[in-house]
Coordinates of C-alpha atoms in Angstrom, one line a residue:
Chain A
M35 CA 0.4 -0.1 0.1
S36 CA 1.4 3.1 -0.4
V37 CA -0.4 7.1 -0.8
L38 CA 0.5 8.8 -4.2
V39 CA 0.1 12.0 -4.7
Y40 CA 0.4 13.9 -8.4
T41 CA 2.3 17.3 -7.7
E42 CA 1.9 19.5 -11.0
N43 CA 4.8 21.8 -12.5
W44 CA 3.6 25.8 -13.3
G45 CA 7.3 26.0 -16.1
G46 CA 9.2 24.1 -14.5
K47 CA 7.9 25.2 -11.2
F48 CA 5.6 23.8 -7.9
K49 CA 3.9 26.9 -6.3
K50 CA 3.1 27.3 -2.8
L51 CA 0.0 24.9 -3.9
S52 CA 2.5 22.2 -4.8
F53 CA 3.4 22.4 -0.8
E54 CA -0.2 22.4 0.7
L55 CA -1.0 19.4 -1.6
V56 CA 2.6 17.5 -0.4
S57 CA 2.3 18.4 3.4
Y58 CA -1.6 17.2 3.2
A59 CA -0.6 14.0 1.0
N60 CA 1.8 13.3 3.9
E61 CA -0.1 13.8 6.6
I62 CA -2.8 11.0 4.7
A63 CA 0.2 8.8 4.4
K64 CA 0.7 9.0 8.6
M65 CA -3.1 9.0 8.7
Y66 CA -3.0 5.2 6.6
G67 CA 0.5 3.9 8.3
T68 CA 1.8 4.1 4.7
N69 CA 4.9 5.3 2.3
L70 CA 3.7 8.4 0.9
V71 CA 5.5 8.3 -3.8
T72 CA 4.8 11.2 -5.7
I73 CA 4.3 11.6 -9.6
S74 CA 5.8 15.1 -11.3
I75 CA 5.2 15.1 -15.2
G76 CA 7.0 16.8 -17.4
N77 CA 10.5 19.4 -17.8
V78 CA 11.5 20.0 -13.9
S79 CA 15.4 19.6 -12.4
N80 CA 15.6 17.6 -10.0
E81 CA 16.5 20.9 -8.2
E82 CA 13.4 21.9 -7.4
L83 CA 11.9 18.3 -7.1
T84 CA 14.0 17.8 -4.4
T85 CA 12.1 21.2 -2.8
L86 CA 9.5 19.1 -1.9
G87 CA 11.3 17.3 0.0
N88 CA 10.7 19.7 2.7
Y89 CA 7.2 18.6 3.3
G90 CA 7.8 14.3 3.1
A91 CA 7.9 14.0 0.0
S92 CA 10.4 11.4 -0.2
K93 CA 10.4 8.8 -3.1
I94 CA 9.7 10.3 -6.5
Y95 CA 9.1 9.3 -9.5
S96 CA 10.1 12.1 -12.3
I97 CA 8.4 11.8 -15.9
T98 CA 10.4 14.2 -17.8
D99 CA 9.9 12.7 -21.6
A100 CA 9.1 15.7 -24.6
K101 CA 6.4 14.0 -25.3
F102 CA 4.8 15.1 -21.8
N103 CA 5.4 19.0 -22.4
N104 CA 2.1 20.0 -23.4
L105 CA -1.0 18.3 -21.5
S106 CA -2.5 15.2 -22.9
S107 CA -5.2 14.1 -20.5
Q108 CA -4.8 10.4 -22.4
A109 CA -0.7 9.8 -21.3
Y110 CA -1.3 10.9 -18.3
T111 CA -3.8 9.1 -17.2
K112 CA -1.6 6.1 -18.4
A113 CA 1.3 7.6 -16.3
I114 CA -0.2 7.5 -13.5
S115 CA -2.0 4.6 -13.0
Q116 CA 0.8 3.0 -14.3
V117 CA 2.7 4.4 -11.3
A118 CA -0.3 3.8 -8.7
K119 CA 0.2 0.2 -10.4
K120 CA 3.5 -0.6 -9.2
E121 CA 3.4 1.5 -6.3
S122 CA 0.0 -0.6 -5.0
A123 CA -1.5 2.5 -4.5
N124 CA -5.1 2.5 -2.4
L125 CA -5.4 6.9 -2.2
I126 CA -4.3 9.3 -5.2
I127 CA -3.8 12.6 -4.4
F128 CA -4.4 15.3 -7.3
A129 CA -4.9 19.5 -6.5
N130 CA -7.9 20.7 -7.7
T131 CA -6.5 22.1 -10.9
Y132 CA -7.6 22.6 -14.4
T133 CA -4.7 19.7 -15.2
T134 CA -5.9 17.5 -12.6
R135 CA -10.3 18.3 -13.9
A136 CA -8.4 16.7 -16.9
V137 CA -6.5 14.0 -15.8
A138 CA -8.1 12.1 -12.2
P139 CA -11.5 11.5 -13.8
R140 CA -10.0 9.3 -16.7
V141 CA -7.7 7.3 -13.0
S142 CA -10.9 7.4 -11.7
I143 CA -12.3 4.7 -15.1
R144 CA -8.5 3.4 -15.2
M145 CA -8.4 2.5 -12.3
E146 CA -11.9 1.3 -11.2
A147 CA -11.2 4.1 -8.3
G148 CA -14.3 6.8 -6.9
L149 CA -13.3 9.6 -7.3
V150 CA -14.0 12.8 -5.0
P151 CA -12.5 15.7 -6.4
G152 CA -12.6 19.0 -4.3
C153 CA -12.0 17.6 -1.1
I154 CA -11.5 20.7 1.8
A155 CA -9.8 18.8 4.5
L156 CA -8.2 15.6 5.8
P157 CA -10.7 12.4 6.1
K158 CA -13.0 12.1 8.6
Q159 CA -12.7 9.0 8.8
T160 CA -9.6 6.3 6.4
E161 CA -11.9 3.1 6.5
P162 CA -14.1 3.5 4.6
L163 CA -12.9 6.4 3.8
I164 CA -15.2 9.6 4.4
I165 CA -14.4 12.7 3.5
T166 CA -15.8 16.7 3.2
K167 CA -15.7 18.0 -0.1
K168 CA -17.6 21.6 -1.3
A169 CA -21.5 21.0 -3.0
Y170 CA -23.6 23.6 -4.3
S171 CA -21.3 26.2 -5.6
G172 CA -19.4 26.4 -2.3
K173 CA -23.0 27.0 -0.5
S174 CA -22.9 23.9 1.2
F175 CA -20.6 20.1 2.0
A176 CA -20.7 17.0 1.7
D177 CA -19.5 14.5 3.3
V178 CA -18.8 11.4 0.7
E179 CA -18.0 7.6 1.4
V180 CA -15.3 6.4 -1.0
K181 CA -16.5 2.5 -1.4
T182 CA -13.7 1.3 -4.1
P183 CA -10.3 -0.9 -2.5
V184 CA -7.9 2.0 -4.9
K185 CA -9.8 6.3 -3.6
I186 CA -9.1 9.3 -5.5
I187 CA -9.6 12.7 -4.1
T188 CA -8.1 16.2 -5.0
L189 CA -7.5 19.3 -2.7
N190 CA -8.7 22.9 -2.9
Q191 CA -6.4 25.6 -3.1
N192 CA -5.6 27.5 0.1
S193 CA -7.1 24.7 2.4
F194 CA -4.5 23.2 3.5
K195 CA -1.3 24.5 5.6
L196 CA 2.3 23.8 5.0
I197 CA 3.7 21.4 7.7
E198 CA 7.6 21.1 6.9
A199 CA 9.1 17.2 7.4
K200 CA 12.2 17.4 5.9
T201 CA 12.7 14.3 4.2
T202 CA 15.4 12.5 2.0
V203 CA 14.9 12.7 -1.8
S204 CA 15.4 9.9 -3.7
I205 CA 14.1 10.8 -7.6
E206 CA 13.2 8.0 -10.3
V207 CA 12.2 8.4 -14.0
F208 CA 9.9 6.7 -14.7
N209 CA 9.8 5.7 -18.8
P210 CA 5.2 5.6 -19.2
E211 CA 4.4 3.0 -21.6
V212 CA 2.0 4.6 -24.6
S213 CA 1.2 5.0 -27.5
D214 CA 0.5 7.7 -30.3
K215 CA -3.2 7.3 -29.8
D216 CA -2.7 9.1 -26.6
F217 CA -2.4 12.3 -28.7
I218 CA -4.7 13.3 -30.7
A219 CA -5.7 16.2 -29.8
K220 CA -2.5 18.3 -30.6
S221 CA -1.5 21.4 -28.4
I222 CA -1.2 24.5 -31.1
E223 CA -0.1 27.2 -28.8
L224 CA -0.1 28.1 -25.8
Q225 CA -0.8 31.8 -24.2
K226 CA 0.1 33.3 -21.1
A227 CA -3.7 35.7 -20.0
S228 CA -1.3 38.0 -18.6
D229 CA 2.0 38.0 -16.0
K230 CA -0.4 39.5 -13.2
L231 CA -1.1 36.8 -10.7
D232 CA -3.5 34.1 -10.8
V233 CA -6.1 35.2 -8.7
T234 CA -6.5 31.1 -7.2
D235 CA -2.9 31.8 -6.5
A236 CA -3.2 35.8 -4.1
E237 CA -3.4 35.8 -0.7
I238 CA -5.0 38.9 -1.1
L239 CA -7.7 40.1 -3.5
V240 CA -9.3 43.7 -3.8
S241 CA -12.0 43.1 -6.2
G242 CA -14.2 45.6 -7.9
G243 CA -18.1 45.3 -8.1
R244 CA -20.7 47.2 -10.6
G245 CA -20.8 49.9 -7.2
L246 CA -17.8 51.5 -9.5
K247 CA -18.8 52.6 -12.0
S248 CA -16.5 52.4 -14.9
A249 CA -14.4 50.5 -16.2
D250 CA -12.3 54.1 -16.7
K251 CA -12.6 54.6 -12.4
I252 CA -12.7 50.4 -11.4
G253 CA -8.5 50.4 -12.5
I254 CA -8.1 52.2 -8.8
I255 CA -8.3 48.8 -7.8
D256 CA -4.8 48.0 -9.2
E257 CA -3.8 51.3 -7.3
M258 CA -4.6 49.2 -4.0
A259 CA -3.7 45.7 -4.9
K260 CA 0.2 47.6 -6.0
A261 CA -0.1 49.1 -2.4
I262 CA -0.8 45.7 -1.1
G263 CA 2.1 43.9 -3.0
A264 CA 3.6 41.4 -4.7
N265 CA 0.9 38.9 -3.0
C266 CA -2.2 40.9 -3.8
T267 CA -4.1 40.5 -7.3
T268 CA -7.4 42.6 -8.4
A269 CA -10.6 40.0 -8.8
C270 CA -14.2 41.3 -10.4
T271 CA -17.8 40.4 -10.3
K272 CA -19.5 38.5 -13.1
P273 CA -21.7 41.9 -14.2
V274 CA -18.2 43.7 -14.4
S275 CA -16.5 41.2 -16.7
D276 CA -19.6 40.7 -18.7
L277 CA -19.7 44.9 -19.0
D278 CA -15.5 43.9 -20.0
W279 CA -14.3 46.4 -17.2
R280 CA -12.5 43.4 -16.6
P281 CA -11.1 41.1 -18.0
H282 CA -12.6 38.3 -17.6
F283 CA -10.4 35.7 -16.0
E284 CA -10.5 38.0 -13.2
H285 CA -14.0 37.0 -12.6
V286 CA -14.9 35.2 -8.6
G287 CA -18.3 33.3 -8.5
Q288 CA -20.5 30.4 -9.1
T289 CA -19.5 30.7 -13.0
G290 CA -16.3 32.3 -12.9
K291 CA -13.3 31.5 -10.2
V292 CA -13.7 29.8 -7.0
V293 CA -11.6 31.4 -5.2
A294 CA -9.9 31.4 -1.6
P295 CA -7.7 33.9 -0.2
N296 CA -6.9 34.6 3.8
L297 CA -8.4 38.6 2.6
Y298 CA -11.1 39.2 0.8
F299 CA -11.9 42.7 -0.5
A300 CA -15.3 43.6 -1.6
L301 CA -15.1 46.8 -2.8
G302 CA -18.5 48.3 -4.8
I303 CA -20.1 44.2 -4.8
S304 CA -23.6 44.2 -3.4
G305 CA -22.8 40.6 -2.8
A306 CA -25.3 38.3 -5.1
I307 CA -25.1 34.5 -3.9
Q308 CA -23.5 33.4 -7.2
H309 CA -21.3 36.2 -5.9
L310 CA -21.3 34.3 -2.6
A311 CA -20.4 31.4 -3.6
G312 CA -17.1 32.4 -5.3
I313 CA -15.7 34.4 -2.2
N314 CA -17.0 32.3 0.7
S315 CA -14.2 29.9 1.8
S316 CA -11.4 33.4 2.1
K317 CA -10.7 33.8 6.0
F318 CA -12.2 37.5 6.0
I319 CA -13.7 39.3 3.9
V320 CA -13.5 43.1 3.6
A321 CA -17.1 44.7 2.3
V322 CA -17.1 48.7 1.8
N323 CA -21.0 50.0 0.0
T324 CA -22.5 52.9 -0.3
D325 CA -25.9 50.4 0.6
K326 CA -25.9 49.6 4.1
D327 CA -28.4 46.4 3.4
A328 CA -26.4 45.3 0.7
P329 CA -25.9 41.0 1.6
I330 CA -22.1 41.7 0.9
F331 CA -22.0 42.9 5.1
E332 CA -23.6 39.7 6.0
A333 CA -20.8 37.6 4.2
A334 CA -18.4 40.1 6.1
D335 CA -16.0 40.0 8.7
Y336 CA -15.4 43.6 8.9
G337 CA -17.4 46.6 5.9
I338 CA -17.4 50.2 5.8
V339 CA -20.9 52.0 4.5
G340 CA -19.1 54.9 2.2
D341 CA -19.4 56.0 -1.1
V342 CA -16.4 54.1 -2.2
F343 CA -14.2 56.5 -4.1
E344 CA -13.9 58.4 -1.4
V345 CA -13.1 55.1 0.9
I346 CA -10.7 53.2 -1.4
P347 CA -8.5 56.4 -1.7
K348 CA -8.5 56.3 2.5
L349 CA -7.3 52.7 2.5
I350 CA -4.5 53.2 -0.1
E351 CA -2.8 55.7 2.0
A352 CA -3.2 53.7 4.4
I353 CA -1.9 50.7 3.7
K354 CA 1.3 52.6 2.5
E355 CA 1.6 54.2 5.4
L356 CA 1.2 50.3 7.2
K357 CA 4.5 49.3 5.2
Chain B
M41 CA -22.2 16.4 -37.9
K42 CA -23.1 14.4 -34.8
I43 CA -23.5 16.6 -31.2
L44 CA -24.6 15.0 -27.8
V45 CA -24.5 17.2 -25.6
C46 CA -24.2 16.0 -21.7
I47 CA -27.0 18.2 -19.4
S48 CA -27.3 18.4 -15.6
H49 CA -30.3 19.9 -13.9
V50 CA -29.6 21.2 -11.2
P51 CA -31.8 24.5 -9.1
D52 CA -30.9 28.2 -10.1
T53 CA -28.1 29.6 -9.2
T54 CA -30.1 31.9 -6.7
A55 CA -31.6 29.0 -5.3
K56 CA -30.6 28.7 -1.3
I57 CA -29.7 25.8 -0.2
S58 CA -31.3 23.7 2.5
F59 CA -31.4 19.9 3.5
T60 CA -34.7 17.7 4.7
D61 CA -34.1 13.8 6.8
E62 CA -31.1 14.9 8.5
G63 CA -28.8 16.0 5.4
T64 CA -29.4 13.8 3.2
T65 CA -31.7 14.7 1.0
Y66 CA -32.0 18.4 -0.8
N67 CA -34.8 20.3 0.0
K68 CA -36.6 20.9 -3.3
N69 CA -39.8 23.1 -2.1
N70 CA -40.0 25.7 -4.3
I71 CA -36.6 25.5 -6.2
Q72 CA -36.6 26.1 -10.0
F73 CA -34.7 23.2 -12.2
I74 CA -32.8 25.0 -15.1
I75 CA -30.0 24.0 -17.2
S76 CA -26.5 23.7 -15.8
P77 CA -25.5 27.7 -16.7
Y78 CA -21.2 25.6 -18.5
E79 CA -24.1 22.6 -20.2
E80 CA -26.2 25.1 -21.2
L81 CA -23.4 27.5 -23.2
A82 CA -22.4 24.8 -24.2
L83 CA -25.4 23.8 -26.0
T84 CA -25.6 27.2 -27.0
R85 CA -22.1 26.4 -29.3
A86 CA -23.5 23.4 -31.0
L87 CA -26.7 24.9 -32.2
E88 CA -24.4 27.9 -33.4
L89 CA -21.9 25.3 -35.0
T90 CA -25.1 23.3 -37.1
E91 CA -26.8 26.1 -37.9
T92 CA -24.1 26.8 -40.2
Q93 CA -22.4 23.9 -41.0
G94 CA -25.4 21.2 -40.5
G95 CA -25.6 18.4 -38.4
T96 CA -28.0 16.5 -35.0
I97 CA -27.3 17.8 -31.1
T98 CA -29.4 15.3 -29.4
V99 CA -28.8 16.3 -25.8
I100 CA -29.2 13.6 -22.8
N101 CA -29.5 13.4 -19.2
V102 CA -30.0 10.6 -16.7
G103 CA -32.8 11.6 -14.3
E104 CA -35.8 10.7 -12.9
A105 CA -39.0 12.2 -14.6
E106 CA -38.7 15.1 -13.6
T107 CA -35.6 16.0 -14.9
E108 CA -38.7 16.0 -18.0
P109 CA -39.0 20.4 -18.0
T110 CA -34.6 20.5 -18.5
L111 CA -34.6 18.5 -21.6
R112 CA -37.5 20.0 -23.1
K113 CA -35.6 23.4 -22.5
A114 CA -32.9 22.1 -24.7
L115 CA -35.2 20.7 -27.1
A116 CA -36.9 24.5 -27.2
M117 CA -33.6 26.3 -27.8
G118 CA -32.9 24.2 -30.5
A119 CA -31.7 20.0 -29.9
T120 CA -32.9 18.0 -31.9
D121 CA -33.9 14.9 -30.1
A122 CA -33.7 14.4 -26.2
I123 CA -33.2 11.0 -24.7
R124 CA -33.8 10.4 -20.2
V125 CA -31.7 7.6 -18.4
N126 CA -34.4 6.8 -16.0
A127 CA -32.1 6.1 -13.2
K128 CA -31.3 8.7 -10.7
P129 CA -28.0 10.4 -10.5
T130 CA -26.5 8.5 -7.6
D131 CA -21.9 9.7 -8.3
A132 CA -20.3 10.6 -11.5
F133 CA -20.0 7.0 -12.5
F134 CA -23.0 6.2 -13.0
V135 CA -24.5 8.4 -15.3
A136 CA -20.9 8.7 -16.8
K137 CA -21.9 4.7 -17.3
Q138 CA -25.2 5.3 -19.1
I139 CA -24.2 7.7 -21.3
A140 CA -21.5 5.6 -22.1
E141 CA -23.8 2.8 -22.7
I142 CA -25.5 5.1 -25.4
A143 CA -22.3 6.7 -26.8
K144 CA -20.9 3.0 -28.2
Q145 CA -24.4 2.9 -30.3
E146 CA -24.7 5.8 -31.6
N147 CA -20.8 7.4 -32.6
Y148 CA -21.5 10.7 -31.9
D149 CA -18.4 13.6 -33.6
V150 CA -18.7 15.6 -30.4
I151 CA -19.8 15.0 -27.3
L152 CA -20.1 18.5 -24.7
T153 CA -20.6 18.4 -21.3
G154 CA -20.2 21.2 -19.2
K155 CA -17.2 21.7 -17.1
E156 CA -19.2 21.0 -13.8
S157 CA -22.8 20.6 -12.8
I158 CA -23.4 23.6 -10.0
D159 CA -24.7 21.4 -7.8
Y160 CA -22.1 18.8 -6.9
N161 CA -19.0 20.8 -9.0
G162 CA -17.4 17.7 -10.1
G163 CA -16.4 18.1 -13.5
Q164 CA -16.4 14.5 -13.8
V165 CA -18.8 13.0 -16.2
G166 CA -16.9 13.9 -19.8
E167 CA -13.8 12.7 -18.8
M168 CA -14.7 9.7 -17.4
L169 CA -16.9 9.5 -20.7
A170 CA -13.7 9.8 -22.6
E171 CA -12.6 7.4 -20.9
L172 CA -14.7 4.9 -21.2
L173 CA -15.2 5.7 -25.1
D174 CA -11.5 5.6 -24.9
I175 CA -10.8 9.0 -27.1
P176 CA -9.5 12.4 -25.9
S177 CA -10.8 14.8 -24.0
I178 CA -10.7 18.3 -23.3
T179 CA -11.7 20.8 -20.0
S180 CA -12.3 24.1 -19.4
V181 CA -13.0 24.5 -23.0
S182 CA -13.6 28.6 -24.1
H183 CA -13.5 28.0 -27.8
I184 CA -14.6 24.9 -30.3
S185 CA -15.0 25.4 -34.1
F186 CA -15.2 23.1 -36.7
S187 CA -13.3 22.3 -40.4
N188 CA -11.6 20.5 -42.5
E189 CA -12.8 17.3 -40.7
K190 CA -10.9 18.5 -37.7
A191 CA -12.1 20.5 -34.5
E192 CA -10.0 23.3 -33.2
L193 CA -10.3 24.5 -29.5
Q194 CA -9.4 26.9 -26.8
R195 CA -9.0 25.3 -23.4
E196 CA -8.6 27.2 -19.8
M197 CA -4.9 26.7 -18.0
D198 CA -4.0 27.7 -14.6
G199 CA -3.3 31.3 -15.7
G200 CA -4.1 30.8 -19.3
Y201 CA -5.2 29.1 -22.6
E202 CA -3.9 26.7 -25.3
K203 CA -4.6 26.5 -28.8
L204 CA -5.7 22.6 -29.8
E205 CA -6.8 20.7 -32.2
C206 CA -8.7 17.4 -32.8
N207 CA -9.9 14.8 -35.1
F208 CA -13.5 13.5 -34.0
P209 CA -14.4 12.3 -31.7
F210 CA -13.2 13.7 -28.8
V211 CA -15.0 15.4 -25.5
A212 CA -15.1 18.6 -25.0
S213 CA -15.9 20.2 -21.8
G214 CA -16.9 23.8 -22.2
Q215 CA -16.5 26.5 -19.8
K216 CA -17.5 30.3 -19.4
G217 CA -16.6 31.5 -23.5
I218 CA -17.6 28.6 -25.2
A219 CA -20.7 31.4 -26.2
P220 CA -21.1 34.6 -25.2
E221 CA -24.4 33.9 -23.9
A222 CA -27.2 31.3 -23.7
K223 CA -29.8 31.6 -26.2
I224 CA -33.2 32.4 -25.3
P225 CA -36.0 29.7 -26.6
A226 CA -37.6 31.5 -28.9
M227 CA -42.0 31.1 -28.7
R228 CA -42.1 28.9 -31.9
G229 CA -38.7 26.8 -30.8
I230 CA -40.4 26.1 -27.3
M231 CA -43.9 25.3 -29.9
M232 CA -41.5 22.7 -31.8
A233 CA -40.7 21.2 -28.6
R234 CA -43.4 19.7 -27.5
Q235 CA -43.7 17.7 -31.0
K236 CA -39.8 16.6 -30.2
P237 CA -38.4 13.1 -29.9
L238 CA -37.7 13.1 -26.1
K239 CA -37.1 9.1 -25.3
V240 CA -37.0 7.4 -22.0
V241 CA -34.5 4.3 -21.6
E242 CA -34.0 2.3 -18.7
P243 CA -30.7 2.3 -17.2
T244 CA -28.2 -0.3 -17.1
E245 CA -27.2 -1.7 -13.8
V246 CA -24.0 0.0 -12.0
N247 CA -22.1 -0.3 -8.8
N248 CA -21.8 3.2 -7.3
L249 CA -18.0 4.4 -6.6
T250 CA -19.4 6.9 -4.2
E251 CA -21.4 7.4 -1.8
V252 CA -23.1 11.3 -0.1
K253 CA -23.7 10.2 2.8
I254 CA -24.5 13.6 4.5
H255 CA -24.9 17.5 3.1
T256 CA -23.9 20.4 5.9
L257 CA -24.2 24.2 5.5
P258 CA -20.8 26.3 7.0
Q259 CA -21.6 27.8 10.1
P260 CA -23.5 31.4 10.2
K261 CA -20.9 34.1 10.1
G262 CA -20.6 36.5 12.9
A263 CA -21.3 39.6 13.2
C264 CA -19.8 42.0 10.9
V265 CA -17.7 45.0 12.4
M266 CA -18.6 47.9 11.0
V267 CA -15.7 50.9 11.3
S268 CA -16.5 54.5 10.1
P269 CA -16.7 55.4 6.6
D270 CA -14.0 58.5 8.3
N271 CA -11.9 55.8 9.6
A272 CA -10.4 53.9 6.7
K273 CA -6.9 53.5 9.1
E274 CA -8.7 52.0 11.7
L275 CA -10.1 49.6 9.1
I276 CA -6.7 49.2 7.8
R277 CA -5.6 48.7 11.8
L278 CA -8.1 46.0 12.5
L279 CA -6.9 43.9 9.7
H280 CA -3.5 44.2 10.3
E281 CA -3.0 43.9 14.7
E282 CA -6.2 41.9 14.6
A283 CA -7.6 39.8 11.7
K284 CA -3.5 39.9 10.6
A285 CA -4.4 39.8 7.3
L286 CA -2.3 42.4 6.0

């Protein structure tokens, strides 16, 4: 038996999410009393792989064949399943990201393993495995039992803390068996949406709603995010993204991105239920709105009732003083 | 072009969520059910594509009789015909297996799903289906078009996009961007939908891999600490010293 964790990389690098995931997997391996095995797919240096050893990764399978540079859900599925079989994995863990959403359900079929996507905490129990996931777009939670011998879970970002566990790492290069049929979907071009920090990676989000009036005026959120620093980026509501005041990759909510930052500034946002569904895992929510009865104040931890264009410059000033 | 669009029947996005029977059953009282938004967008795009390039669109749902109005809405939007697999959708694997049974006989060129249903948020059915059918799958698709026996797609990734091309058949899961806005059925479409074929098929026997034991609601939040608009500095102090979030 073993616990297998797939650590995705972004341009050959890991990010905080990778270390959260390994910390999480290491805790679960302890619950089962088994080894933790890690798999990495893509061109990641041994030096970078070794950083996973700070959080408990000991044995790492590394697939560096250039065929795997772009995501093929079929080839990745085969690679992960082959390592899972080789290591007799009873549990396979992924982070809940775009890549793993393409892969984990396929691995589930191949391994005949029940899958619980979007978990937010350690399992409640291991025999049988019962684990909590988010449901109804963040409006509720579901405790799900997995009934198969091999099990798969995916962990939501920012839902587990880093736990240091220095381990000696051994890296084994692995060459999975794949066929040409696994590469029918061909990558033509990769485009970076922007150089900005992704909303799901930011620890602090400054988010604007229709209360910020126009594409020009909403630019004040950029100024505030800049004042806060490198761990902060901007976000927006659906109407704002639909009006093209802000790019659609900033849209946070039920049909946009679901976020879980440490701190969420909701500026000129009334708090439609669909927006709240996307932000209610934030540790702290701060609302600034002219309407004291706006539903956002029910979700917020701190609030100011007032004109956003008067309040925001004062906030920016106070933040600058703090830094 | 022969397209299958998988539809889930979910509570309206504005619906308040509550549970009965000690957290085991979703409370459907006074709840309006809709086509899950991403699937509605995927269907809208499929309609745009078949309007210009020809073809048929079948919509499918695994659900009990209560989901038929949702399938009728898809027919009213313009789908050619509908299939309902007469079973309670107990988990994603169960649903994927039912649809795979039908897809194996029908040889669709393209199977579309949404990136996730807005109730369970699993995002599993499309990719499971593709694995069961042993065909490619492309997730989080924000653009799709057809040309020369091939499809061109754009999928969203963390921090960017990827453009791809893929030979038929394949499964794609649609997300925001695949169509600008969901198509609203016209009166003529609603009238025609009543006459369109909606076939009910019985499920094949499948064992669940997972089971939801209990649903819970988030703990209610404590009261919001209100700060005067003249004292924005105090808010930043609280965030720094009390919440330690800044």
